[in-house]
Amino acid sequence: MPFLGQDWRSPGWSWTKTEHGWKRIVFYGHELEDNNREIELTELCSDNKENLFVGDVCELATTKRKKDLYNNNTKSQFVFRDKWIYVQKGSTKERHGYCTLGEALNRLDFSSAIQDLRRFNYVAKLFQLIARSQLTSLSGAAQKNYFNILEKIVRKVLEDHYNPRLVKELLQDLSTTLHNLTIHVGRCVLVGNVNIWLCRLETILKWQQQLNNLQIPKQICDGLSFNDLPLYMQNKILSKLSDAYDIINLGQATPTLHCLSENRVLWKKLCHFHFSDKQFCRNLVLTKSDMVDWKLMYFTLQKHYPMKEQYGDTLHFCKHCSILFWKDRHLALLFKDCGHPCTANDPDSCLMPISPQHFIDLFKF
């Protein structure tokens, strides 16, 4: 018997009930313009040539017209709002081909992810790794989607003043990569016209200038402030920071915070957090000697070993059904939803958090 339906891992179609029966809903992105929403089937099929089509053929022509209108009025191409994607690495009877990094970038909902503070650093770090080494592996649609999401990231930093240093590093790496590709390597490695990439370089330069000129306004608060907390609570908060530069910047606020940020025990804990799993550093960071300058030790080890990455929320990969997805904690707590269509008896035991580097490694064949 021939296989007629979609694969069981597919999200399927969305339907709505009308007077004439059930009709399939076709999505073209996050939001269509208001004038596009009001377009009816009769208006789209008003041309003489399209009036010759009937039934499903006319619906296909209508779909194409709607898609063209959407692409002309928005910056992004045909995008999805899926929160999961099946990672296909080989051909099967149900699916042919394989899943690429560009397809995952288009299908997973990164535009909504950057609005969540728990996921913002994860997406920014992932985009930084793509800018360093994987930019040429993206398709034209994926590259366009990449820069559209990057524009939203920059806009969020300018509006909310959230983590500008990370985005500055991202833009610097992206600018260096594009400069090398357009000037030194050659045009053949880039998808699209080289003039488009030169315009993107100018846009990146403009973003960098905006971030460099960013001034965070002073917060006026009449209630309890950070300085009003007891010293042991301030020290406890400093010990929860995993980024050394955040500790240094916080220490520049007041003389009291400067003394707390120079605490030797604080820097020893930071060394233990980032480098205790390294074989060479295990005995070093566990020593009880008081003669070690742990702040100097931290920056010395940082030059030779990668730091441990920590994120509020990450993508997850199901080892049972090979699905990469965003896990919604609220749905998981309320409805016991694992976040994807899993057939395992215990879906949580099959889940594995995916770091940004592991995300890229999933699509290396």
Short mmCIF file of C-alpha atoms in Angstrom, two decimals:
data_model
loop_
_atom_site.label_atom_id
_atom_site.label_comp_id
_atom_site.label_asym_id
_atom_site.label_seq_id
_atom_site.Cartn_x
_atom_site.Cartn_y
_atom_site.Cartn_z
CA MET A 1 0.00 0.00 0.00
CA PRO A 2 1.54 3.37 -0.95
CA PHE A 3 2.44 5.91 1.71
CA LEU A 4 -0.03 8.77 1.31
CA GLY A 5 0.13 10.76 4.56
CA GLN A 6 2.74 12.92 6.17
CA ASP A 7 5.32 11.47 8.51
CA TRP A 8 4.10 11.11 12.10
CA ARG A 9 6.79 13.53 13.27
CA SER A 10 5.37 16.30 11.07
CA PRO A 11 3.39 19.05 12.83
CA GLY A 12 0.53 18.51 10.37
CA TRP A 13 -1.87 21.08 8.98
CA SER A 14 -4.17 23.52 10.74
CA TRP A 15 -7.86 23.53 9.79
CA THR A 16 -10.79 25.86 10.41
CA LYS A 17 -14.51 25.16 10.10
CA THR A 18 -16.46 27.27 7.60
CA GLU A 19 -20.00 27.24 6.20
CA HIS A 20 -18.87 25.04 3.32
CA GLY A 21 -16.89 22.59 5.46
CA TRP A 22 -13.36 22.37 6.84
CA LYS A 23 -10.70 24.51 5.17
CA ARG A 24 -6.93 24.29 5.61
CA ILE A 25 -5.16 27.35 7.11
CA VAL A 26 -1.96 28.44 5.39
CA PHE A 27 0.54 30.50 7.43
CA TYR A 28 3.12 32.79 5.83
CA GLY A 29 5.02 34.04 8.85
CA HIS A 30 4.38 35.66 12.19
CA GLU A 31 1.94 38.37 11.13
CA LEU A 32 0.58 39.46 7.77
CA GLU A 33 -0.13 43.06 6.99
CA ASP A 34 -3.71 44.16 7.59
CA ASN A 35 -4.33 44.81 3.93
CA ASN A 36 -3.20 41.28 3.07
CA ARG A 37 -5.52 39.72 5.65
CA GLU A 38 -8.56 41.27 4.00
CA ILE A 39 -7.78 39.83 0.58
CA GLU A 40 -10.41 37.32 -0.42
CA LEU A 41 -10.24 34.42 -2.79
CA THR A 42 -12.37 36.17 -5.43
CA GLU A 43 -10.05 39.18 -5.49
CA LEU A 44 -6.94 37.07 -5.89
CA CYS A 45 -8.46 35.05 -8.71
CA SER A 46 -9.81 38.07 -10.59
CA ASP A 47 -7.27 37.82 -13.44
CA ASN A 48 -8.50 36.18 -16.62
CA LYS A 49 -5.77 33.58 -16.64
CA GLU A 50 -6.36 32.50 -13.08
CA ASN A 51 -10.11 32.23 -13.67
CA LEU A 52 -9.33 29.24 -15.83
CA PHE A 53 -8.17 27.33 -12.76
CA VAL A 54 -10.71 25.49 -10.67
CA GLY A 55 -10.66 23.69 -7.36
CA ASP A 56 -7.24 22.95 -5.89
CA VAL A 57 -5.39 24.54 -8.81
CA CYS A 58 -7.02 27.89 -8.10
CA GLU A 59 -6.14 27.50 -4.42
CA LEU A 60 -2.48 26.93 -5.32
CA ALA A 61 -2.47 30.07 -7.46
CA THR A 62 -4.08 31.98 -4.63
CA THR A 63 -1.47 30.70 -2.20
CA LYS A 64 1.33 31.89 -4.45
CA ARG A 65 -0.23 35.34 -4.78
CA LYS A 66 -0.57 35.68 -0.99
CA LYS A 67 3.01 34.57 -0.49
CA ASP A 68 4.30 37.10 -3.05
CA LEU A 69 2.33 39.90 -1.41
CA TYR A 70 3.73 38.99 1.98
CA ASN A 71 7.33 38.84 0.73
CA ASN A 72 6.97 42.25 -0.94
CA ASN A 73 5.69 43.92 2.23
CA THR A 74 8.05 42.37 4.79
CA LYS A 75 11.77 41.82 5.17
CA SER A 76 11.65 38.10 5.93
CA GLN A 77 10.91 35.29 3.53
CA PHE A 78 8.60 32.32 4.08
CA VAL A 79 9.27 31.39 7.71
CA PHE A 80 7.83 28.95 10.22
CA ARG A 81 6.79 29.22 13.82
CA ASP A 82 7.63 25.66 14.78
CA LYS A 83 9.23 25.03 18.14
CA TRP A 84 10.74 21.71 17.06
CA ILE A 85 12.33 20.12 14.02
CA TYR A 86 13.23 16.56 13.10
CA VAL A 87 16.98 16.24 12.60
CA GLN A 88 17.29 14.04 9.54
CA LYS A 89 20.80 12.77 8.75
CA GLY A 90 19.99 10.21 6.08
CA SER A 91 17.26 9.06 3.70
CA THR A 92 14.48 6.80 4.92
CA LYS A 93 11.31 5.42 3.32
CA GLU A 94 9.29 8.26 4.78
CA ARG A 95 11.79 11.10 4.37
CA HIS A 96 14.41 11.80 1.75
CA GLY A 97 17.48 13.99 2.14
CA TYR A 98 18.78 15.45 5.36
CA CYS A 99 18.27 18.45 7.64
CA THR A 100 20.70 21.33 7.26
CA LEU A 101 21.80 24.09 9.59
CA GLY A 102 20.01 26.66 7.45
CA GLU A 103 16.75 24.72 7.59
CA ALA A 104 16.97 24.50 11.38
CA LEU A 105 17.67 28.24 11.53
CA ASN A 106 14.55 28.91 9.46
CA ARG A 107 12.23 26.42 11.14
CA LEU A 108 12.99 26.96 14.83
CA ASP A 109 11.35 30.04 16.31
CA PHE A 110 14.42 32.14 17.16
CA SER A 111 12.52 35.42 16.72
CA SER A 112 10.36 34.63 19.74
CA ALA A 113 13.28 33.10 21.64
CA ILE A 114 15.21 36.38 21.79
CA GLN A 115 12.26 38.00 23.55
CA ASP A 116 12.78 35.59 26.45
CA LEU A 117 15.64 36.68 28.73
CA ARG A 118 16.40 33.06 29.58
CA ARG A 119 17.06 32.28 25.90
CA PHE A 120 18.57 35.56 24.70
CA ASN A 121 22.19 34.74 25.62
CA TYR A 122 21.84 31.28 24.09
CA VAL A 123 20.65 32.62 20.74
CA ALA A 124 23.29 35.37 20.72
CA LYS A 125 26.06 32.85 21.40
CA LEU A 126 24.73 30.53 18.69
CA PHE A 127 24.68 33.38 16.19
CA GLN A 128 28.24 34.27 17.19
CA LEU A 129 29.44 30.72 16.44
CA ILE A 130 27.62 30.76 13.10
CA ALA A 131 29.28 34.08 12.26
CA ARG A 132 32.71 32.67 13.00
CA SER A 133 32.62 29.51 10.89
CA GLN A 134 29.24 28.51 9.45
CA LEU A 135 28.05 31.60 7.59
CA THR A 136 28.94 30.24 4.16
CA SER A 137 27.05 26.98 4.80
CA LEU A 138 23.71 28.80 5.07
CA SER A 139 21.36 29.05 2.14
CA GLY A 140 20.24 32.40 0.79
CA ALA A 141 16.93 32.25 2.68
CA ALA A 142 18.71 31.22 5.88
CA GLN A 143 21.21 34.07 5.55
CA LYS A 144 18.39 36.55 5.06
CA ASN A 145 16.60 35.15 8.11
CA TYR A 146 19.88 35.28 10.07
CA PHE A 147 20.30 39.02 9.48
CA ASN A 148 16.62 39.72 10.16
CA ILE A 149 16.86 38.05 13.57
CA LEU A 150 20.19 39.78 14.19
CA GLU A 151 18.50 43.12 13.58
CA LYS A 152 15.89 42.22 16.21
CA ILE A 153 18.67 41.30 18.65
CA VAL A 154 20.36 44.69 18.17
CA ARG A 155 17.04 46.50 18.49
CA LYS A 156 16.28 44.69 21.75
CA VAL A 157 19.66 45.70 23.20
CA LEU A 158 19.13 49.32 22.20
CA GLU A 159 15.65 49.36 23.75
CA ASP A 160 16.16 47.22 26.87
CA HIS A 161 19.94 47.76 27.40
CA TYR A 162 20.31 44.02 27.97
CA ASN A 163 23.82 42.50 27.66
CA PRO A 164 25.32 44.89 25.06
CA ARG A 165 28.80 43.41 25.52
CA LEU A 166 27.78 40.00 24.16
CA VAL A 167 26.12 41.56 21.09
CA LYS A 168 29.18 43.77 20.50
CA GLU A 169 31.35 40.65 20.39
CA LEU A 170 28.88 39.02 18.00
CA LEU A 171 28.95 41.98 15.61
CA GLN A 172 32.75 42.19 15.80
CA ASP A 173 33.14 38.51 14.87
CA LEU A 174 30.57 38.85 12.09
CA SER A 175 32.27 41.97 10.71
CA THR A 176 35.67 40.24 10.72
CA THR A 177 34.29 37.17 8.95
CA LEU A 178 32.49 39.16 6.26
CA HIS A 179 35.54 41.35 5.68
CA ASN A 180 37.71 38.28 5.16
CA LEU A 181 35.16 36.63 2.88
CA THR A 182 34.49 39.69 0.71
CA ILE A 183 38.04 41.05 0.51
CA HIS A 184 40.53 38.22 1.02
CA VAL A 185 38.83 34.89 0.21
CA GLY A 186 36.72 35.91 -2.77
CA ARG A 187 33.15 36.29 -3.87
CA CYS A 188 32.58 32.68 -4.89
CA VAL A 189 32.01 31.48 -1.32
CA LEU A 190 29.09 33.84 -0.70
CA VAL A 191 25.50 33.23 -1.74
CA GLY A 192 24.04 36.23 -3.56
CA ASN A 193 25.39 39.44 -5.01
CA VAL A 194 28.54 40.79 -3.40
CA ASN A 195 26.96 44.27 -3.27
CA ILE A 196 24.34 42.89 -0.88
CA TRP A 197 27.10 41.72 1.44
CA LEU A 198 28.83 45.09 1.24
CA CYS A 199 25.55 46.73 2.27
CA ARG A 200 25.30 44.28 5.16
CA LEU A 201 28.81 45.25 6.22
CA GLU A 202 27.73 48.89 6.30
CA THR A 203 24.66 47.93 8.34
CA ILE A 204 26.84 46.05 10.84
CA LEU A 205 29.10 49.10 11.15
CA LYS A 206 26.04 51.25 11.85
CA TRP A 207 24.89 48.81 14.53
CA GLN A 208 28.32 48.86 16.14
CA GLN A 209 28.29 52.65 16.29
CA GLN A 210 24.83 52.63 17.86
CA LEU A 211 25.94 50.16 20.53
CA ASN A 212 29.13 52.12 21.22
CA ASN A 213 27.08 55.28 21.69
CA LEU A 214 24.58 53.49 23.92
CA GLN A 215 24.17 55.20 27.29
CA ILE A 216 22.21 53.38 29.96
CA PRO A 217 20.15 55.91 31.96
CA LYS A 218 20.50 55.97 35.72
CA GLN A 219 17.67 54.24 37.47
CA ILE A 220 15.78 56.44 39.93
CA CYS A 221 14.37 54.27 42.67
CA ASP A 222 12.92 55.51 45.96
CA GLY A 223 12.67 52.03 47.46
CA LEU A 224 15.26 49.49 48.57
CA SER A 225 18.38 49.42 46.36
CA PHE A 226 21.26 46.97 46.00
CA ASN A 227 23.49 49.07 48.28
CA ASP A 228 20.92 48.82 51.08
CA LEU A 229 21.30 45.04 51.27
CA PRO A 230 23.55 43.53 53.96
CA LEU A 231 27.13 42.81 52.92
CA TYR A 232 26.72 39.06 53.14
CA MET A 233 23.76 39.23 50.73
CA GLN A 234 25.71 41.39 48.28
CA ASN A 235 28.59 38.92 48.48
CA LYS A 236 26.14 36.06 47.90
CA ILE A 237 24.84 37.74 44.75
CA LEU A 238 28.38 38.30 43.46
CA SER A 239 29.17 34.62 43.98
CA LYS A 240 26.26 33.69 41.67
CA LEU A 241 27.78 35.56 38.71
CA SER A 242 29.63 33.29 36.30
CA ASP A 243 31.12 36.03 34.12
CA ALA A 244 34.29 37.68 35.41
CA TYR A 245 33.63 40.90 33.51
CA ASP A 246 30.25 41.26 35.22
CA ILE A 247 31.99 41.04 38.59
CA ILE A 248 34.58 43.64 37.57
CA ASN A 249 31.97 46.04 36.19
CA LEU A 250 29.84 45.66 39.30
CA GLY A 251 32.89 46.35 41.45
CA GLN A 252 33.32 49.73 39.76
CA ALA A 253 29.96 50.97 41.03
CA THR A 254 30.86 51.70 44.65
CA PRO A 255 33.94 51.34 46.91
CA THR A 256 32.14 48.66 48.94
CA LEU A 257 31.40 46.56 45.86
CA HIS A 258 35.00 47.02 44.74
CA CYS A 259 36.23 45.43 47.97
CA LEU A 260 33.76 42.56 47.58
CA SER A 261 34.75 42.01 43.93
CA GLU A 262 38.41 41.65 44.92
CA ASN A 263 37.69 38.91 47.42
CA ARG A 264 40.12 36.02 46.92
CA VAL A 265 37.52 33.39 47.84
CA LEU A 266 35.15 34.75 45.18
CA TRP A 267 37.73 34.33 42.41
CA LYS A 268 38.71 30.89 43.68
CA LYS A 269 35.08 29.75 43.38
CA LEU A 270 34.98 31.21 39.88
CA CYS A 271 38.10 29.22 38.92
CA HIS A 272 36.57 26.10 40.41
CA PHE A 273 33.33 26.60 38.46
CA HIS A 274 34.97 27.05 35.06
CA PHE A 275 38.11 24.93 35.19
CA SER A 276 37.73 22.17 37.79
CA ASP A 277 36.75 19.64 35.10
CA LYS A 278 40.09 20.14 33.30
CA GLN A 279 42.58 17.47 34.22
CA PHE A 280 45.50 19.88 34.59
CA CYS A 281 43.52 22.36 36.69
CA ARG A 282 41.66 19.97 39.00
CA ASN A 283 44.36 19.79 41.66
CA LEU A 284 45.27 23.44 41.23
CA VAL A 285 41.85 24.93 41.89
CA LEU A 286 41.21 22.57 44.79
CA THR A 287 44.35 23.60 46.66
CA LYS A 288 43.98 25.23 50.08
CA SER A 289 46.99 27.46 49.72
CA ASP A 290 46.46 31.14 50.55
CA MET A 291 49.41 32.31 48.45
CA VAL A 292 47.60 32.05 45.11
CA ASP A 293 46.33 35.18 43.38
CA TRP A 294 43.08 33.65 42.17
CA LYS A 295 42.04 36.61 40.05
CA LEU A 296 45.30 36.44 38.12
CA MET A 297 44.95 32.65 37.99
CA TYR A 298 41.48 32.97 36.46
CA PHE A 299 42.60 35.16 33.56
CA THR A 300 45.68 32.96 33.04
CA LEU A 301 43.55 29.83 32.75
CA GLN A 302 41.06 31.67 30.54
CA LYS A 303 43.73 32.09 27.86
CA HIS A 304 44.29 28.33 27.59
CA TYR A 305 40.94 26.71 28.39
CA PRO A 306 37.36 27.45 27.34
CA MET A 307 35.02 28.62 30.05
CA LYS A 308 31.97 26.65 31.09
CA GLU A 309 28.83 27.93 29.43
CA GLN A 310 25.70 28.54 31.48
CA TYR A 311 22.30 29.51 30.07
CA GLY A 312 18.88 30.05 31.57
CA ASP A 313 17.23 27.91 28.89
CA THR A 314 18.54 25.90 25.94
CA LEU A 315 17.33 23.83 23.04
CA HIS A 316 16.75 20.17 23.84
CA PHE A 317 17.35 17.08 21.72
CA CYS A 318 15.30 13.91 22.08
CA LYS A 319 17.51 10.86 21.57
CA HIS A 320 14.47 8.64 21.05
CA CYS A 321 12.90 10.44 18.08
CA SER A 322 15.78 12.75 16.96
CA ILE A 323 13.81 15.97 17.43
CA LEU A 324 15.37 19.32 18.31
CA PHE A 325 12.97 21.65 20.10
CA TRP A 326 12.35 24.48 22.54
CA LYS A 327 10.94 23.14 25.78
CA ASP A 328 8.18 25.28 27.26
CA ARG A 329 8.46 24.99 31.04
CA HIS A 330 4.96 26.31 31.68
CA LEU A 331 3.32 23.68 29.46
CA ALA A 332 5.56 20.99 30.93
CA LEU A 333 4.44 21.86 34.46
CA LEU A 334 0.75 22.37 33.72
CA PHE A 335 -0.01 19.69 31.14
CA LYS A 336 2.96 17.33 31.40
CA ASP A 337 3.84 18.28 27.85
CA CYS A 338 7.33 17.22 26.79
CA GLY A 339 7.39 19.85 24.00
CA HIS A 340 7.36 17.54 20.99
CA PRO A 341 5.46 14.47 19.70
CA CYS A 342 7.43 11.76 21.50
CA THR A 343 6.40 8.08 21.60
CA ALA A 344 8.78 7.07 24.40
CA ASN A 345 7.32 5.76 27.66
CA ASP A 346 9.45 8.23 29.64
CA PRO A 347 10.15 11.22 27.35
CA ASP A 348 12.08 13.19 29.98
CA SER A 349 14.71 10.46 30.23
CA CYS A 350 15.47 10.84 26.51
CA LEU A 351 16.06 14.60 26.60
CA MET A 352 19.50 16.12 26.33
CA PRO A 353 20.26 19.87 26.58
CA ILE A 354 22.09 21.19 23.54
CA SER A 355 24.81 23.82 23.82
CA PRO A 356 25.33 26.27 20.94
CA GLN A 357 28.42 24.39 19.77
CA HIS A 358 26.58 21.06 19.97
CA PHE A 359 23.77 22.59 17.93
CA ILE A 360 26.20 23.31 15.10
CA ASP A 361 27.83 19.88 15.43
CA LEU A 362 24.44 18.21 14.88
CA PHE A 363 24.44 19.43 11.29
CA LYS A 364 28.01 18.49 10.36
CA PHE A 365 27.89 15.49 8.06
#
